[in-house]
Amino acid sequence: MPANPAQPDINPIFFCSPTRIMFGAGVRTELPPLLAQLGYQRAAIVTDRFFSAPGRAASELVDGLKRVGISSVMFDGGLPDPSLELCDRASAHLREQGAVDCVIAVGGGSNIDLAKVMTLTLTSHHAAAHYVGKPRLDTKPLPLIAMPTTAGTASEITPGAILVSGDGQTKVAVMDNELRARIAVIDPELTLSCPPRVTADAGVDALTHAIESFITMDASDFNREGQADPGYSGRNALTRIFAREAIRLCFAHLQRAYRCPDDIQARTGMALASLYAGMSYGNAGLHAVHALAYGVAALTHESHGTTNAVMLPYVMAELAADRMEDLCEIARMANVHHEPHSSLKGAAAGAHHVRELIRSVGIATTLAELGVTAPDLGRVAAAGIAVTRLTKAFPGGQAERRYLEIVHAAFQGTLPDA
Ligand SMILES: NC(=O)c1ccc[n+]([C@@H]2O[C@H](COP(=O)([O-])OP(=O)(O)OC[C@H]3O[C@@H](n4cnc5c(N)ncnc54)[C@H](O)[C@@H]3O)[C@@H](O)[C@H]2O)c1
Ligand SMILES: [Fe+2]
């Protein structure tokens, strides 16, 4: 990946994003007229009880749609980390209320992922499990409109939905570019009510997406398995622009959004960070941090953000030699590496800075703090290796050996000197 702008980045670009993005404080009120203009007549709203309460976003939306002549039905039983079974129940509930021509998700990544799979199950009558791990969908999804209320997952612009499978332990993916939202409505005002814990978890998820995709495998090395329409395809010139900006925004706004929940500037900064990180990772893809985080989540039942956060600095440190230039660039953005040339110490400084940022928003920085014990470490590493759709993009190679090193470092809290 050339650092010199005189040398063009020769990585191939396969870039896919939602058809429309609306971003800004208050922009949610402009959705109903747009949907009327686009000819929609009856929407299914997928949300949870927080947002269906009077005066909150989903109930506001029902009124707004009514005013422009669009009727709606609602499922407000969304839960954190939704399961395939919840998706089937929600779909059956809404199907009984008649056909719809679009699905609108209101909520965090959990509600958006649930709604994403329901764009398939609402019309097909297949169980959600039918779509897991399929390289191509055999159902045309209903158009999805996604209105995120957290700043982190960027599920509103990505091709994937993550649900919990029947055993209650494993997270499985339904993925296709056809699942990307038609309209992403990103209104930072909706994140003002996020409690600090949710702000921190979602915010470090965005930071992880940005950094992990910034240092992932080059597109020219990525095995697209012959796909001309891949969901993920490795980093390229376009994803790098978004990743860089997302990292900068997280460094500038995460702590403030956590400490001052009413600060709309910080909330806007994090909403933009999440969007940019999604534009990057939703095309470049992810690797070791998310893969290992799934293993940690299965063991500890900690949130998606926390389980990513606890792995991120140690994956950065493990890749210090493989991705020295990129990690030093991150350290320069954080103002912790001032020299023009890159070095292993500079790369380590970036990892230390990220760990301190995670600690400052109240998240554990070692696996031991999450209650993981030494005998669990082999299981966590093996679970990460098993997520082949992510692990195949680990840029350093030798994933089996190196994932074990990463989990040992994360257990003990070992980072190289900066
Ligand atoms: N599809 C993707 O591309 C993708 C990417 C990353 C993560 N995910 C998934 O997203 C989920 C995590 O999503 P998340 O971090 O957005 O959290 P979440 O959706 O699980 O929400 C966490 C909690 O915060 C509450 N909440 C959300 N917004 C709120 C607000 N504005 N005010 C008050 N409370 C609010 C929710 O009701 C819930 O109780 C995980 O299941 C993860 O696997 C998906
Ligand atoms: Fe994530």
PDB file of N, CA, C and O in Angstrom, residues 59-88:
ATOM      1  N   SER A  59     -42.443   5.956  17.377  1.00  0.00           N
ATOM      2  CA  SER A  59     -43.831   6.412  17.440  1.00  0.00           C
ATOM      3  C   SER A  59     -43.985   7.728  16.667  1.00  0.00           C
ATOM      4  O   SER A  59     -44.971   7.939  15.965  1.00  0.00           O
ATOM      5  N   GLU A  60     -42.961   8.586  16.745  1.00  0.00           N
ATOM      6  CA  GLU A  60     -42.903   9.800  15.897  1.00  0.00           C
ATOM      7  C   GLU A  60     -42.998   9.435  14.414  1.00  0.00           C
ATOM      8  O   GLU A  60     -43.687  10.093  13.637  1.00  0.00           O
ATOM      9  N   LEU A  61     -42.296   8.369  14.053  1.00  0.00           N
ATOM     10  CA  LEU A  61     -42.260   7.955  12.647  1.00  0.00           C
ATOM     11  C   LEU A  61     -43.638   7.500  12.165  1.00  0.00           C
ATOM     12  O   LEU A  61     -44.066   7.854  11.050  1.00  0.00           O
ATOM     13  N   VAL A  62     -44.342   6.733  13.013  1.00  0.00           N
ATOM     14  CA  VAL A  62     -45.691   6.275  12.652  1.00  0.00           C
ATOM     15  C   VAL A  62     -46.567   7.493  12.325  1.00  0.00           C
ATOM     16  O   VAL A  62     -47.262   7.526  11.292  1.00  0.00           O
ATOM     17  N   ASP A  63     -46.489   8.525  13.177  1.00  0.00           N
ATOM     18  CA  ASP A  63     -47.296   9.733  12.957  1.00  0.00           C
ATOM     19  C   ASP A  63     -46.870  10.446  11.677  1.00  0.00           C
ATOM     20  O   ASP A  63     -47.714  10.893  10.893  1.00  0.00           O
ATOM     21  N   GLY A  64     -45.576  10.551  11.488  1.00  0.00           N
ATOM     22  CA  GLY A  64     -45.059  11.227  10.288  1.00  0.00           C
ATOM     23  C   GLY A  64     -45.492  10.512   9.010  1.00  0.00           C
ATOM     24  O   GLY A  64     -45.858  11.141   8.014  1.00  0.00           O
ATOM     25  N   LEU A  65     -45.459   9.191   9.041  1.00  0.00           N
ATOM     26  CA  LEU A  65     -45.863   8.409   7.858  1.00  0.00           C
ATOM     27  C   LEU A  65     -47.350   8.615   7.590  1.00  0.00           C
ATOM     28  O   LEU A  65     -47.776   8.785   6.444  1.00  0.00           O
ATOM     29  N   LYS A  66     -48.134   8.588   8.690  1.00  0.00           N
ATOM     30  CA  LYS A  66     -49.594   8.764   8.544  1.00  0.00           C
ATOM     31  C   LYS A  66     -49.888  10.093   7.861  1.00  0.00           C
ATOM     32  O   LYS A  66     -50.744  10.179   6.973  1.00  0.00           O
ATOM     33  N   ARG A  67     -49.154  11.127   8.254  1.00  0.00           N
ATOM     34  CA  ARG A  67     -49.405  12.466   7.697  1.00  0.00           C
ATOM     35  C   ARG A  67     -49.193  12.520   6.184  1.00  0.00           C
ATOM     36  O   ARG A  67     -49.796  13.334   5.505  1.00  0.00           O
ATOM     37  N   VAL A  68     -48.324  11.650   5.662  1.00  0.00           N
ATOM     38  CA  VAL A  68     -48.092  11.672   4.205  1.00  0.00           C
ATOM     39  C   VAL A  68     -48.825  10.509   3.515  1.00  0.00           C
ATOM     40  O   VAL A  68     -48.545  10.184   2.357  1.00  0.00           O
ATOM     41  N   GLY A  69     -49.726   9.852   4.242  1.00  0.00           N
ATOM     42  CA  GLY A  69     -50.562   8.820   3.629  1.00  0.00           C
ATOM     43  C   GLY A  69     -49.939   7.436   3.554  1.00  0.00           C
ATOM     44  O   GLY A  69     -50.386   6.586   2.784  1.00  0.00           O
ATOM     45  N   ILE A  70     -48.907   7.185   4.366  1.00  0.00           N
ATOM     46  CA  ILE A  70     -48.293   5.845   4.383  1.00  0.00           C
ATOM     47  C   ILE A  70     -48.749   5.128   5.662  1.00  0.00           C
ATOM     48  O   ILE A  70     -48.586   5.659   6.766  1.00  0.00           O
ATOM     49  N   SER A  71     -49.319   3.947   5.514  1.00  0.00           N
ATOM     50  CA  SER A  71     -49.744   3.199   6.701  1.00  0.00           C
ATOM     51  C   SER A  71     -48.564   2.344   7.182  1.00  0.00           C
ATOM     52  O   SER A  71     -47.599   2.112   6.434  1.00  0.00           O
ATOM     53  N   SER A  72     -48.657   1.869   8.426  1.00  0.00           N
ATOM     54  CA  SER A  72     -47.536   1.072   8.936  1.00  0.00           C
ATOM     55  C   SER A  72     -48.011   0.032   9.941  1.00  0.00           C
ATOM     56  O   SER A  72     -49.067   0.183  10.561  1.00  0.00           O
ATOM     57  N   VAL A  73     -47.221  -1.024  10.058  1.00  0.00           N
ATOM     58  CA  VAL A  73     -47.399  -2.013  11.117  1.00  0.00           C
ATOM     59  C   VAL A  73     -46.071  -2.054  11.868  1.00  0.00           C
ATOM     60  O   VAL A  73     -45.036  -1.675  11.316  1.00  0.00           O
ATOM     61  N   MET A  74     -46.117  -2.484  13.132  1.00  0.00           N
ATOM     62  CA  MET A  74     -44.886  -2.400  13.924  1.00  0.00           C
ATOM     63  C   MET A  74     -44.605  -3.688  14.690  1.00  0.00           C
ATOM     64  O   MET A  74     -45.520  -4.306  15.229  1.00  0.00           O
ATOM     65  N   PHE A  75     -43.319  -4.066  14.745  1.00  0.00           N
ATOM     66  CA  PHE A  75     -42.861  -5.078  15.704  1.00  0.00           C
ATOM     67  C   PHE A  75     -41.930  -4.347  16.659  1.00  0.00           C
ATOM     68  O   PHE A  75     -40.896  -3.829  16.227  1.00  0.00           O
ATOM     69  N   ASP A  76     -42.282  -4.269  17.941  1.00  0.00           N
ATOM     70  CA  ASP A  76     -41.418  -3.529  18.878  1.00  0.00           C
ATOM     71  C   ASP A  76     -40.831  -4.458  19.953  1.00  0.00           C
ATOM     72  O   ASP A  76     -40.512  -4.015  21.054  1.00  0.00           O
ATOM     73  N   GLY A  77     -40.605  -5.699  19.561  1.00  0.00           N
ATOM     74  CA  GLY A  77     -40.014  -6.660  20.502  1.00  0.00           C
ATOM     75  C   GLY A  77     -38.533  -6.889  20.257  1.00  0.00           C
ATOM     76  O   GLY A  77     -37.989  -7.932  20.650  1.00  0.00           O
ATOM     77  N   GLY A  78     -37.853  -5.935  19.627  1.00  0.00           N
ATOM     78  CA  GLY A  78     -36.416  -6.084  19.363  1.00  0.00           C
ATOM     79  C   GLY A  78     -35.622  -6.208  20.659  1.00  0.00           C
ATOM     80  O   GLY A  78     -35.975  -5.591  21.668  1.00  0.00           O
ATOM     81  N   LEU A  79     -34.565  -7.020  20.642  1.00  0.00           N
ATOM     82  CA  LEU A  79     -33.722  -7.264  21.823  1.00  0.00           C
ATOM     83  C   LEU A  79     -32.254  -7.156  21.423  1.00  0.00           C
ATOM     84  O   LEU A  79     -31.917  -7.389  20.259  1.00  0.00           O
ATOM     85  N   PRO A  80     -31.370  -6.819  22.388  1.00  0.00           N
ATOM     86  CA  PRO A  80     -29.935  -6.833  22.056  1.00  0.00           C
ATOM     87  C   PRO A  80     -29.513  -8.227  21.590  1.00  0.00           C
ATOM     88  O   PRO A  80     -30.008  -9.234  22.110  1.00  0.00           O
ATOM     89  N   ASP A  81     -28.621  -8.274  20.615  1.00  0.00           N
ATOM     90  CA  ASP A  81     -28.135  -9.534  20.042  1.00  0.00           C
ATOM     91  C   ASP A  81     -29.306 -10.466  19.667  1.00  0.00           C
ATOM     92  O   ASP A  81     -29.505 -11.531  20.271  1.00  0.00           O
ATOM     93  N   PRO A  82     -30.084 -10.064  18.680  1.00  0.00           N
ATOM     94  CA  PRO A  82     -31.276 -10.847  18.322  1.00  0.00           C
ATOM     95  C   PRO A  82     -30.916 -12.236  17.779  1.00  0.00           C
ATOM     96  O   PRO A  82     -29.842 -12.432  17.221  1.00  0.00           O
ATOM     97  N   SER A  83     -31.855 -13.164  17.969  1.00  0.00           N
ATOM     98  CA  SER A  83     -31.600 -14.542  17.533  1.00  0.00           C
ATOM     99  C   SER A  83     -32.387 -14.839  16.251  1.00  0.00           C
ATOM    100  O   SER A  83     -33.320 -14.111  15.887  1.00  0.00           O
ATOM    101  N   LEU A  84     -32.026 -15.934  15.607  1.00  0.00           N
ATOM    102  CA  LEU A  84     -32.769 -16.401  14.418  1.00  0.00           C
ATOM    103  C   LEU A  84     -34.220 -16.643  14.807  1.00  0.00           C
ATOM    104  O   LEU A  84     -35.146 -16.336  14.064  1.00  0.00           O
ATOM    105  N   GLU A  85     -34.395 -17.193  15.995  1.00  0.00           N
ATOM    106  CA  GLU A  85     -35.742 -17.532  16.463  1.00  0.00           C
ATOM    107  C   GLU A  85     -36.590 -16.261  16.659  1.00  0.00           C
ATOM    108  O   GLU A  85     -37.767 -16.224  16.286  1.00  0.00           O
ATOM    109  N   LEU A  86     -35.975 -15.191  17.204  1.00  0.00           N
ATOM    110  CA  LEU A  86     -36.708 -13.924  17.358  1.00  0.00           C
ATOM    111  C   LEU A  86     -37.128 -13.400  15.979  1.00  0.00           C
ATOM    112  O   LEU A  86     -38.246 -12.901  15.797  1.00  0.00           O
ATOM    113  N   CYS A  87     -36.239 -13.548  15.025  1.00  0.00           N
ATOM    114  CA  CYS A  87     -36.539 -13.092  13.659  1.00  0.00           C
ATOM    115  C   CYS A  87     -37.753 -13.841  13.105  1.00  0.00           C
ATOM    116  O   CYS A  87     -38.645 -13.236  12.493  1.00  0.00           O
ATOM    117  N   ASP A  88     -37.797 -15.145  13.335  1.00  0.00           N
ATOM    118  CA  ASP A  88     -38.942 -15.939  12.839  1.00  0.00           C
ATOM    119  C   ASP A  88     -40.236 -15.514  13.525  1.00  0.00           C
ATOM    120  O   ASP A  88     -41.277 -15.380  12.892  1.00  0.00           O
TER     121      ASP A  88
END
